[in-house]
Tab-separated table of C-alpha atoms (C1' of nucleotides) in Angstrom:
chain	number	residue	atom	x	y	z
A	1	MET	CA	0.000	0.000	0.000
A	2	ARG	CA	1.271	3.455	-0.887
A	3	GLU	CA	2.538	6.042	1.544
A	4	LEU	CA	-0.255	7.974	3.203
A	5	PHE	CA	0.541	11.665	2.824
A	6	GLN	CA	0.354	13.750	5.967
A	7	PRO	CA	1.371	17.411	5.919
A	8	SER	CA	3.881	18.801	8.387
A	9	SER	CA	2.420	21.431	10.684
A	10	GLU	CA	4.077	24.220	8.656
A	11	GLN	CA	2.058	22.986	5.698
A	12	PHE	CA	-1.261	23.277	7.521
A	13	ASN	CA	-3.651	25.730	5.918
A	14	LEU	CA	-6.486	27.276	7.884
A	15	SER	CA	-9.145	27.309	5.197
A	16	THR	CA	-8.279	23.735	4.233
A	17	ILE	CA	-8.731	22.661	7.843
A	18	LEU	CA	-11.984	24.579	8.249
A	19	GLY	CA	-13.186	23.146	4.953
A	20	ALA	CA	-12.387	19.634	6.121
A	21	LEU	CA	-14.500	20.242	9.214
A	22	GLY	CA	-17.205	21.957	7.221
A	23	ASP	CA	-18.865	18.651	6.515
A	24	PRO	CA	-21.187	16.990	9.030
A	25	ILE	CA	-19.708	13.525	8.536
A	26	ARG	CA	-16.132	14.649	9.055
A	27	LEU	CA	-17.121	16.783	12.008
A	28	ARG	CA	-18.707	13.657	13.531
A	29	MET	CA	-15.514	11.729	12.908
A	30	VAL	CA	-13.436	14.361	14.672
A	31	LYS	CA	-15.929	14.541	17.527
A	32	PHE	CA	-15.691	10.783	17.928
A	33	LEU	CA	-11.894	10.903	18.030
A	34	ALA	CA	-11.959	13.835	20.455
A	35	GLU	CA	-14.221	11.887	22.800
A	36	ASN	CA	-12.770	8.427	22.390
A	37	GLY	CA	-9.137	8.981	21.493
A	38	GLU	CA	-7.275	6.915	18.941
A	39	ASN	CA	-9.480	4.407	17.135
A	40	ASN	CA	-9.368	2.286	14.046
A	41	CYS	CA	-11.421	3.024	10.938
A	42	SER	CA	-14.071	0.403	11.689
A	43	SER	CA	-14.982	1.969	15.013
A	44	PHE	CA	-16.860	4.829	13.414
A	45	ASP	CA	-20.584	4.196	13.422
A	46	ILE	CA	-21.386	5.969	10.169
A	47	ASP	CA	-23.668	4.575	7.514
A	48	LEU	CA	-21.472	4.898	4.443
A	49	GLN	CA	-19.510	2.444	2.348
A	50	LYS	CA	-15.952	1.840	3.399
A	51	SER	CA	-14.650	3.601	0.302
A	52	ALA	CA	-16.639	6.715	1.143
A	53	LEU	CA	-15.404	6.571	4.731
A	54	SER	CA	-11.895	6.186	3.390
A	55	HIS	CA	-12.415	9.292	1.272
A	56	HIS	CA	-13.429	11.327	4.327
A	57	PHE	CA	-10.486	10.000	6.344
A	58	LYS	CA	-8.254	11.088	3.488
A	59	VAL	CA	-9.646	14.641	3.497
A	60	LEU	CA	-9.079	14.853	7.260
A	61	ARG	CA	-5.606	13.354	6.990
A	62	GLU	CA	-4.487	15.566	4.094
A	63	SER	CA	-5.719	18.677	5.885
A	64	GLY	CA	-3.514	17.756	8.840
A	65	LEU	CA	-6.327	17.079	11.268
A	66	ILE	CA	-5.647	13.407	11.816
A	67	ASN	CA	-2.741	11.059	12.087
A	68	VAL	CA	-2.781	7.500	10.807
A	69	ARG	CA	-0.792	4.833	12.578
A	70	ILE	CA	-0.582	1.499	10.821
A	71	GLU	CA	-0.637	-1.573	13.030
A	72	GLY	CA	-1.036	-4.905	11.356
A	73	LYS	CA	-4.022	-4.754	9.082
A	74	GLN	CA	-5.608	-1.914	10.948
A	75	ARG	CA	-5.160	1.856	10.744
A	76	PHE	CA	-5.454	3.801	13.949
A	77	LEU	CA	-6.643	7.360	13.613
A	78	SER	CA	-6.092	10.157	16.076
A	79	ILE	CA	-6.330	13.924	16.159
A	80	ARG	CA	-2.996	15.716	15.733
A	81	THR	CA	-3.647	17.689	18.892
A	82	VAL	CA	-0.132	18.900	19.641
A	83	GLU	CA	0.747	20.028	16.124
A	84	LEU	CA	-2.618	21.694	15.621
A	85	GLU	CA	-2.277	23.530	18.909
A	86	SER	CA	1.207	24.766	18.073
A	87	ARG	CA	0.234	25.939	14.609
A	88	PHE	CA	-3.254	27.295	15.409
A	89	PRO	CA	-3.375	27.974	19.160
A	90	GLY	CA	-6.797	27.571	20.705
A	91	LEU	CA	-8.492	26.646	17.467
A	92	LEU	CA	-9.093	22.940	17.894
A	93	ASP	CA	-10.247	23.352	21.484
A	94	ALA	CA	-12.731	26.035	20.501
A	95	ILE	CA	-14.116	23.840	17.752
A	96	ILE	CA	-14.325	20.664	19.810
A	97	LYS	CA	-16.044	22.437	22.685
A	98	ASN	CA	-18.683	23.640	20.275
A	99	ILE	CA	-19.388	20.477	18.317
B	1	MET	CA	-35.374	43.443	-3.757
B	2	ARG	CA	-36.299	40.364	-1.782
B	3	GLU	CA	-35.683	39.873	1.921
B	4	LEU	CA	-32.155	38.775	2.710
B	5	PHE	CA	-32.390	35.702	4.890
B	6	GLN	CA	-30.308	35.703	8.043
B	7	PRO	CA	-30.574	32.847	10.531
B	8	SER	CA	-31.210	33.481	14.192
B	9	SER	CA	-28.382	32.343	16.434
B	10	GLU	CA	-30.344	29.233	17.450
B	11	GLN	CA	-30.340	28.272	13.798
B	12	PHE	CA	-26.561	28.484	13.490
B	13	ASN	CA	-24.926	25.196	12.564
B	14	LEU	CA	-21.276	24.536	13.281
B	15	SER	CA	-20.381	22.587	10.165
B	16	THR	CA	-22.209	25.138	7.997
B	17	ILE	CA	-20.173	27.917	9.594
B	18	LEU	CA	-16.895	26.035	9.263
B	19	GLY	CA	-17.782	25.184	5.672
B	20	ALA	CA	-18.454	28.842	4.923
B	21	LEU	CA	-14.996	29.696	6.254
B	22	GLY	CA	-13.437	26.731	4.505
B	23	ASP	CA	-12.919	28.773	1.376
B	24	PRO	CA	-9.968	31.127	0.955
B	25	ILE	CA	-12.034	33.943	-0.540
B	26	ARG	CA	-14.615	33.892	2.223
B	27	LEU	CA	-11.932	33.618	4.869
B	28	ARG	CA	-10.336	36.749	3.360
B	29	MET	CA	-13.680	38.508	3.509
B	30	VAL	CA	-14.107	37.683	7.175
B	31	LYS	CA	-10.520	38.681	7.920
B	32	PHE	CA	-11.150	42.027	6.227
B	33	LEU	CA	-14.293	42.617	8.288
B	34	ALA	CA	-12.531	41.539	11.458
B	35	GLU	CA	-9.752	44.033	10.827
B	36	ASN	CA	-11.765	46.884	9.385
B	37	GLY	CA	-15.202	46.545	10.931
B	38	GLU	CA	-18.417	47.144	9.042
B	39	ASN	CA	-17.865	47.832	5.361
B	40	ASN	CA	-19.877	47.885	2.187
B	41	CYS	CA	-19.603	45.242	-0.521
B	42	SER	CA	-17.415	47.362	-2.803
B	43	SER	CA	-14.697	47.748	-0.197
B	44	PHE	CA	-13.436	44.213	-0.636
B	45	ASP	CA	-10.387	44.106	-2.868
B	46	ILE	CA	-11.062	40.747	-4.471
B	47	ASP	CA	-10.698	40.034	-8.157
B	48	LEU	CA	-14.061	38.451	-8.909
B	49	GLN	CA	-17.185	39.648	-10.658
B	50	LYS	CA	-19.760	41.309	-8.505
B	51	SER	CA	-22.138	38.376	-8.941
B	52	ALA	CA	-19.510	35.958	-7.651
B	53	LEU	CA	-18.767	38.260	-4.718
B	54	SER	CA	-22.479	38.425	-4.046
B	55	HIS	CA	-22.586	34.633	-4.003
B	56	HIS	CA	-19.846	34.475	-1.363
B	57	PHE	CA	-21.554	37.169	0.720
B	58	LYS	CA	-24.693	35.079	0.568
B	59	VAL	CA	-22.926	31.942	1.818
B	60	LEU	CA	-21.470	33.938	4.716
B	61	ARG	CA	-24.793	35.590	5.471
B	62	GLU	CA	-26.838	32.382	5.328
B	63	SER	CA	-24.378	30.613	7.610
B	64	GLY	CA	-24.901	33.352	10.192
B	65	LEU	CA	-21.406	34.774	10.005
B	66	ILE	CA	-22.306	38.192	8.687
B	67	ASN	CA	-25.031	40.739	9.055
B	68	VAL	CA	-26.225	42.942	6.228
B	69	ARG	CA	-27.472	46.435	6.945
B	70	ILE	CA	-29.072	48.249	4.047
B	71	GLU	CA	-28.425	51.970	3.817
B	72	GLY	CA	-29.474	53.714	0.662
B	73	LYS	CA	-28.082	51.831	-2.271
B	74	GLN	CA	-25.322	50.256	-0.259
B	75	ARG	CA	-25.199	47.145	1.869
B	76	PHE	CA	-23.000	47.263	4.923
B	77	LEU	CA	-21.581	43.952	6.058
B	78	SER	CA	-20.328	43.106	9.515
B	79	ILE	CA	-19.448	40.028	11.522
B	80	ARG	CA	-22.203	38.889	13.901
B	81	THR	CA	-19.717	38.892	16.759
B	82	VAL	CA	-22.119	38.908	19.700
B	83	GLU	CA	-24.449	36.209	18.432
B	84	LEU	CA	-21.573	33.997	17.308
B	85	GLU	CA	-19.897	34.358	20.679
B	86	SER	CA	-23.064	33.469	22.572
B	87	ARG	CA	-23.787	30.430	20.403
B	88	PHE	CA	-20.206	29.163	19.936
B	89	PRO	CA	-18.104	30.666	22.740
B	90	GLY	CA	-14.493	31.279	21.826
B	91	LEU	CA	-14.853	29.972	18.296
B	92	LEU	CA	-14.731	33.144	16.231
B	93	ASP	CA	-11.882	34.594	18.272
B	94	ALA	CA	-9.824	31.441	17.847
B	95	ILE	CA	-10.407	31.488	14.107
B	96	ILE	CA	-9.719	35.192	13.613
B	97	LYS	CA	-6.515	35.032	15.642
B	98	ASN	CA	-5.292	32.282	13.364
B	99	ILE	CA	-6.215	33.690	9.955
C	1	DT	C1'	-37.269	61.549	-15.703
C	2	DT	C1'	-33.243	59.677	-17.232
C	3	DA	C1'	-28.987	57.872	-16.100
C	4	DA	C1'	-25.803	56.125	-12.844
C	5	DT	C1'	-24.714	53.375	-8.810
C	6	DA	C1'	-24.749	49.313	-5.776
C	7	DG	C1'	-25.835	45.594	-5.474
C	8	DT	C1'	-28.969	40.787	-6.178
C	9	DT	C1'	-30.841	37.147	-8.969
C	10	DC	C1'	-31.139	33.949	-12.685
C	11	DA	C1'	-29.663	30.640	-16.098
C	12	DA	C1'	-25.950	28.317	-18.086
C	13	DT	C1'	-21.626	26.239	-17.595
C	14	DA	C1'	-17.402	24.906	-15.242
C	15	DA	C1'	-15.178	22.972	-11.499
C	16	DT	C1'	-15.005	20.492	-7.371
C	17	DT	C1'	-16.480	17.054	-4.179
C	18	DA	C1'	-19.087	12.888	-2.759
C	19	DT	C1'	-20.728	8.276	-3.518
C	20	DT	C1'	-20.747	3.709	-5.410
C	21	DA	C1'	-18.920	-0.574	-6.878
C	22	DA	C1'	-15.211	-3.212	-8.102
C	23	DA	C1'	-10.447	-4.174	-7.989
C	24	DC	C1'	-6.482	-3.896	-5.379
C	25	DT	C1'	-2.711	-4.316	-1.266
C	26	DA	C1'	-1.038	-5.856	2.957
C	27	DT	C1'	-1.672	-8.529	6.881
C	28	DT	C1'	-3.372	-12.242	9.539
C	29	DT	C1'	-5.810	-16.531	10.224
C	30	DT	C1'	-6.925	-21.276	8.889
D	1	DA	C1'	-1.282	-21.806	0.378
D	2	DA	C1'	-5.967	-20.155	0.569
D	3	DA	C1'	-9.277	-17.373	2.605
D	4	DA	C1'	-10.584	-13.701	5.530
D	5	DT	C1'	-9.884	-9.028	7.274
D	6	DA	C1'	-9.031	-4.047	7.072
D	7	DG	C1'	-8.590	-0.973	4.659
D	8	DT	C1'	-7.058	2.028	-0.022
D	9	DT	C1'	-7.443	3.142	-4.831
D	10	DT	C1'	-9.577	3.753	-9.184
D	11	DA	C1'	-13.083	4.849	-12.498
D	12	DA	C1'	-17.648	6.223	-13.292
D	13	DT	C1'	-21.414	8.883	-11.932
D	14	DA	C1'	-24.050	11.968	-8.996
D	15	DA	C1'	-24.404	15.984	-6.433
D	16	DT	C1'	-22.893	20.309	-4.960
D	17	DT	C1'	-20.617	24.636	-5.427
D	18	DA	C1'	-18.362	28.389	-8.097
D	19	DT	C1'	-18.116	31.503	-11.916
D	20	DT	C1'	-19.815	34.209	-15.697
D	21	DG	C1'	-22.733	37.343	-18.043
D	22	DA	C1'	-27.006	39.347	-18.511
D	23	DA	C1'	-31.146	40.982	-16.603
D	24	DC	C1'	-33.164	42.809	-12.697
D	25	DT	C1'	-34.371	46.049	-8.286
D	26	DA	C1'	-33.876	49.901	-5.448
D	27	DT	C1'	-31.838	54.173	-4.546
D	28	DT	C1'	-29.617	58.409	-5.637
D	29	DA	C1'	-27.777	61.998	-8.755
D	30	DA	C1'	-27.944	64.799	-12.995
DNA sequence: TTAATAGTTCAATAATTATTAAACTATTTT
DNA sequence: AAAATAGTTTAATAATTATTGAACTATTAA
């Protein structure tokens, strides 16, 4: 499987990040990760095909919002809390508190 | 001219608001209003036709981000700071500080 | 009262994004 | 080694959003 691109925090772009969250499904995904911490892709209770879920994970990942850790045949997703906080102080907190 | 719809703060929706800001042009518009306060539509230095600008103003307005005050033949736009703060505490500040 | 100004709206098209279904990759289990 | 699992990728289509240009509305100025 190919490398999964993840931007460095200097590459983060605010409107890209807001755009990624400007979708109810992706906002739900982030809310779930904020509440439950790192989880694999199958843990999300969202009624979409796996390829559509994968698409949304990709948008979140490429925006810089989530990290993907590969372990065996699973991918564990988590919010890039530290990098987001250092690049956009206070932003993620303000969003998560208001989801 | 028809009524310009503006949602009440109870009607605000987080992903709609984030989606409205998830566009570089609209983020620029909000940044301009944040820095310069209320301004009319022609004050924005953005290279788009007036109908396209009007479209972006509409997205911002319908999301609840901006207020439109009609005065003569001009429309004065401003950020709905108070209502946004009461509905999503800390959110707008965190975004504006990071634009 | 005609023309100019400041926008909005509409219809058509272009561009982007989302969804599906099938094929694919890598890993683990049997 | 074969089959199952956990996803990703690709190609096609559907749906949404953006842009243009022209027509429109309301107000003000000549």
